[in-house]
Short mmCIF file of C-alpha atoms in Angstrom, two decimals:
data_model
loop_
_atom_site.label_atom_id
_atom_site.label_comp_id
_atom_site.label_asym_id
_atom_site.label_seq_id
_atom_site.Cartn_x
_atom_site.Cartn_y
_atom_site.Cartn_z
CA MET A 1385 -73.36 -84.15 26.45
CA SER A 1386 -71.94 -81.44 28.67
CA GLU A 1387 -70.26 -78.31 27.35
CA ASN A 1388 -66.82 -79.57 28.34
CA GLN A 1389 -67.30 -82.78 26.39
CA THR A 1390 -68.19 -80.94 23.20
CA GLU A 1391 -65.25 -78.51 23.33
CA GLU A 1392 -62.37 -79.42 21.10
CA THR A 1393 -58.76 -78.65 21.80
CA ILE A 1394 -57.32 -76.83 18.85
CA GLU A 1395 -53.64 -77.47 18.37
CA ILE A 1396 -51.61 -74.92 16.48
CA SER A 1397 -48.34 -76.22 15.09
CA LEU A 1398 -45.02 -74.52 14.53
CA ASP A 1399 -45.64 -75.07 10.81
CA GLN A 1400 -48.30 -72.36 11.06
CA ALA A 1401 -46.00 -69.89 12.85
CA SER A 1402 -44.65 -66.85 11.07
CA PRO A 1403 -40.91 -66.75 10.33
CA GLU A 1404 -40.61 -63.86 12.80
CA LEU A 1405 -42.23 -65.85 15.59
CA LEU A 1406 -39.95 -68.79 14.83
CA LYS A 1407 -36.93 -66.46 15.15
CA VAL A 1408 -38.17 -65.25 18.55
CA ILE A 1409 -38.75 -68.84 19.70
CA GLU A 1410 -35.26 -69.85 18.62
CA PHE A 1411 -33.49 -66.74 19.95
CA GLU A 1412 -35.22 -66.81 23.32
CA GLU A 1413 -35.03 -70.63 23.56
CA VAL A 1414 -38.70 -70.85 24.44
CA PRO A 1415 -39.35 -74.09 26.35
CA GLN A 1416 -41.42 -76.76 24.62
CA GLU A 1417 -44.15 -76.50 27.28
CA MET A 1418 -44.69 -72.82 26.39
CA LEU A 1419 -45.00 -73.26 22.64
CA GLN A 1420 -48.71 -74.04 22.48
CA MET A 1421 -49.57 -71.04 24.64
CA LEU A 1422 -47.26 -68.77 22.64
CA LEU A 1423 -48.74 -69.90 19.35
CA SER A 1424 -52.27 -69.46 20.68
CA VAL A 1425 -51.57 -65.98 22.04
CA HIS A 1426 -49.96 -65.01 18.75
CA GLU A 1427 -53.04 -66.20 16.88
CA VAL A 1428 -55.72 -64.49 18.98
CA ALA A 1429 -54.01 -61.20 19.80
CA GLU A 1430 -53.16 -60.05 16.29
CA ALA A 1431 -55.96 -57.47 15.90
CA ALA A 1432 -55.21 -55.72 19.21
CA VAL A 1433 -51.47 -55.78 18.54
CA ARG A 1434 -52.04 -54.39 15.03
CA GLU A 1435 -54.00 -51.50 16.51
CA SER A 1436 -51.11 -50.64 18.83
CA TRP A 1437 -48.64 -50.90 15.95
CA ASP A 1438 -50.75 -48.58 13.81
CA ASP A 1439 -50.95 -46.03 16.66
CA MET A 1440 -47.17 -46.08 17.19
CA PRO A 1441 -45.06 -43.27 15.71
CA ALA A 1442 -43.43 -44.26 12.41
CA SER A 1443 -40.00 -43.58 13.91
CA ALA A 1444 -40.62 -46.27 16.55
CA GLN A 1445 -41.98 -48.69 13.94
CA LYS A 1446 -38.73 -48.28 11.99
CA VAL A 1447 -36.75 -49.82 14.87
CA LEU A 1448 -38.08 -53.14 13.55
CA ASP A 1449 -38.45 -54.27 9.95
CA ASN A 1450 -42.19 -54.90 10.08
CA PHE A 1451 -45.35 -55.49 12.08
CA GLU A 1452 -44.74 -59.25 12.28
CA GLN A 1453 -41.56 -58.70 14.29
CA PHE A 1454 -43.47 -56.50 16.74
CA HIS A 1455 -46.28 -59.05 16.90
CA ALA A 1456 -43.82 -61.87 17.67
CA LEU A 1457 -42.14 -59.90 20.47
CA VAL A 1458 -45.46 -58.93 22.01
CA SER A 1459 -46.73 -62.52 21.81
CA LEU A 1460 -43.69 -63.79 23.70
CA SER A 1461 -44.07 -61.11 26.36
CA GLN A 1462 -47.79 -61.81 26.72
CA SER A 1463 -47.25 -65.56 26.98
CA TYR A 1464 -44.77 -65.31 29.83
CA ALA A 1465 -46.82 -62.62 31.58
CA GLY A 1466 -49.96 -64.73 31.20
CA VAL A 1467 -48.32 -67.79 32.73
CA ASP A 1468 -46.96 -65.71 35.61
CA PHE A 1469 -50.36 -64.09 36.17
CA MET A 1470 -52.24 -67.40 36.16
CA SER A 1471 -49.87 -68.96 38.69
CA GLU A 1472 -50.00 -65.89 40.93
CA PHE A 1473 -53.78 -65.57 40.64
CA GLU A 1474 -54.17 -68.98 42.28
CA ASN A 1475 -52.93 -67.36 45.52
CA VAL A 1476 -55.08 -64.22 45.30
CA GLN A 1477 -57.72 -64.06 47.99
CA LEU A 1478 -60.91 -62.70 46.48
CA PRO A 1479 -63.83 -61.65 48.66
CA ASP A 1480 -65.93 -64.63 49.76
CA ASP A 1481 -69.14 -62.89 48.73
CA LEU A 1482 -68.22 -63.02 45.02
CA SER A 1483 -69.93 -65.65 42.92
CA ASP A 1484 -67.84 -67.96 40.75
CA GLU A 1485 -68.95 -65.92 37.75
CA GLU A 1486 -67.80 -62.67 39.40
CA LYS A 1487 -64.46 -64.24 40.31
CA GLU A 1488 -63.98 -65.38 36.72
CA GLU A 1489 -64.88 -61.91 35.45
CA ARG A 1490 -62.37 -60.31 37.82
CA ARG A 1491 -59.66 -62.74 36.69
CA SER A 1492 -60.47 -62.00 33.05
CA VAL A 1493 -60.27 -58.23 33.56
CA MET A 1494 -56.99 -58.54 35.44
CA LEU A 1495 -55.49 -60.82 32.76
CA ASP A 1496 -56.57 -58.41 30.01
CA GLN A 1497 -54.77 -55.62 31.85
CA VAL A 1498 -51.61 -57.70 32.19
CA LEU A 1499 -51.65 -58.51 28.48
CA HIS A 1500 -52.36 -54.88 27.55
CA ASN A 1501 -49.40 -53.81 29.69
CA CYS A 1502 -47.15 -56.11 27.65
CA VAL A 1503 -48.08 -54.27 24.47
CA LYS A 1504 -47.51 -50.92 26.15
CA ASP A 1505 -44.12 -52.07 27.46
CA ILE A 1506 -42.82 -53.26 24.08
CA THR A 1507 -44.13 -50.06 22.47
CA LYS A 1508 -42.35 -47.97 25.09
CA GLN A 1509 -39.12 -49.92 24.55
CA LEU A 1510 -39.30 -49.30 20.79
CA LYS A 1511 -39.78 -45.59 21.38
CA VAL A 1512 -36.70 -45.56 23.61
CA ALA A 1513 -34.73 -47.62 21.07
CA ARG A 1514 -35.10 -44.80 18.52
CA ARG A 1515 -32.60 -42.81 20.58
CA LYS A 1516 -30.48 -45.69 21.89
CA PRO A 1517 -28.57 -47.54 19.18
CA GLY A 1518 -27.61 -50.33 21.62
CA LEU A 1519 -31.23 -51.13 22.38
CA LYS A 1520 -32.12 -50.93 18.71
CA ARG A 1521 -29.34 -53.47 17.98
CA GLU A 1522 -30.74 -55.76 20.68
CA PHE A 1523 -34.14 -55.76 19.00
CA ASN A 1524 -32.66 -56.37 15.56
CA GLU A 1525 -30.31 -59.10 16.76
CA ILE A 1526 -33.28 -61.34 17.47
CA PHE A 1527 -34.27 -61.39 13.81
CA LYS A 1528 -30.82 -61.78 12.24
CA LYS A 1529 -29.76 -65.18 10.93
#
C-alpha cells in the first residue's frame, strides 16, 4: 500500500468546537466549505497561539474575556489567510532548479510566515483596542449573544 492509501482523513465536527469558535463562525457567517479548515487550524495551532497570548500585555488580554476568544479570532484569520495563500501560491513561479522537496519546503516556510503574521495582526489590534473603545466594542460584539 502506498502512503496516500494509508492516510486517513480526520474529520472534526462542530460538536467539538469551543463555544467561542462557534460564536465567531456564527458572527462572521463562515461558509460551510471553510468550516473543516477552520476547525483543523483551530485544533493544530493552539500551542503557538497560547504562547502569543501569554506574551501579550495583560492590558491587551483584558480586551477579550479569555484566551479562547483570542484563539477563535486567530483561527478565523489564519484560515482565510491560508486559503488565500494557497490559491496565490499556485501562480508563484519558483526557480526551475528547485527540487519538488525544495519547492514544498519553500511553500511551507511561506505559509508559516503568513499564519504567524495573523497572530501578530490580531495581537496588534488588541493592543490598539486598549485605547480605542470603539475597536474594543467591535471585538466584544462578536462574543455577545
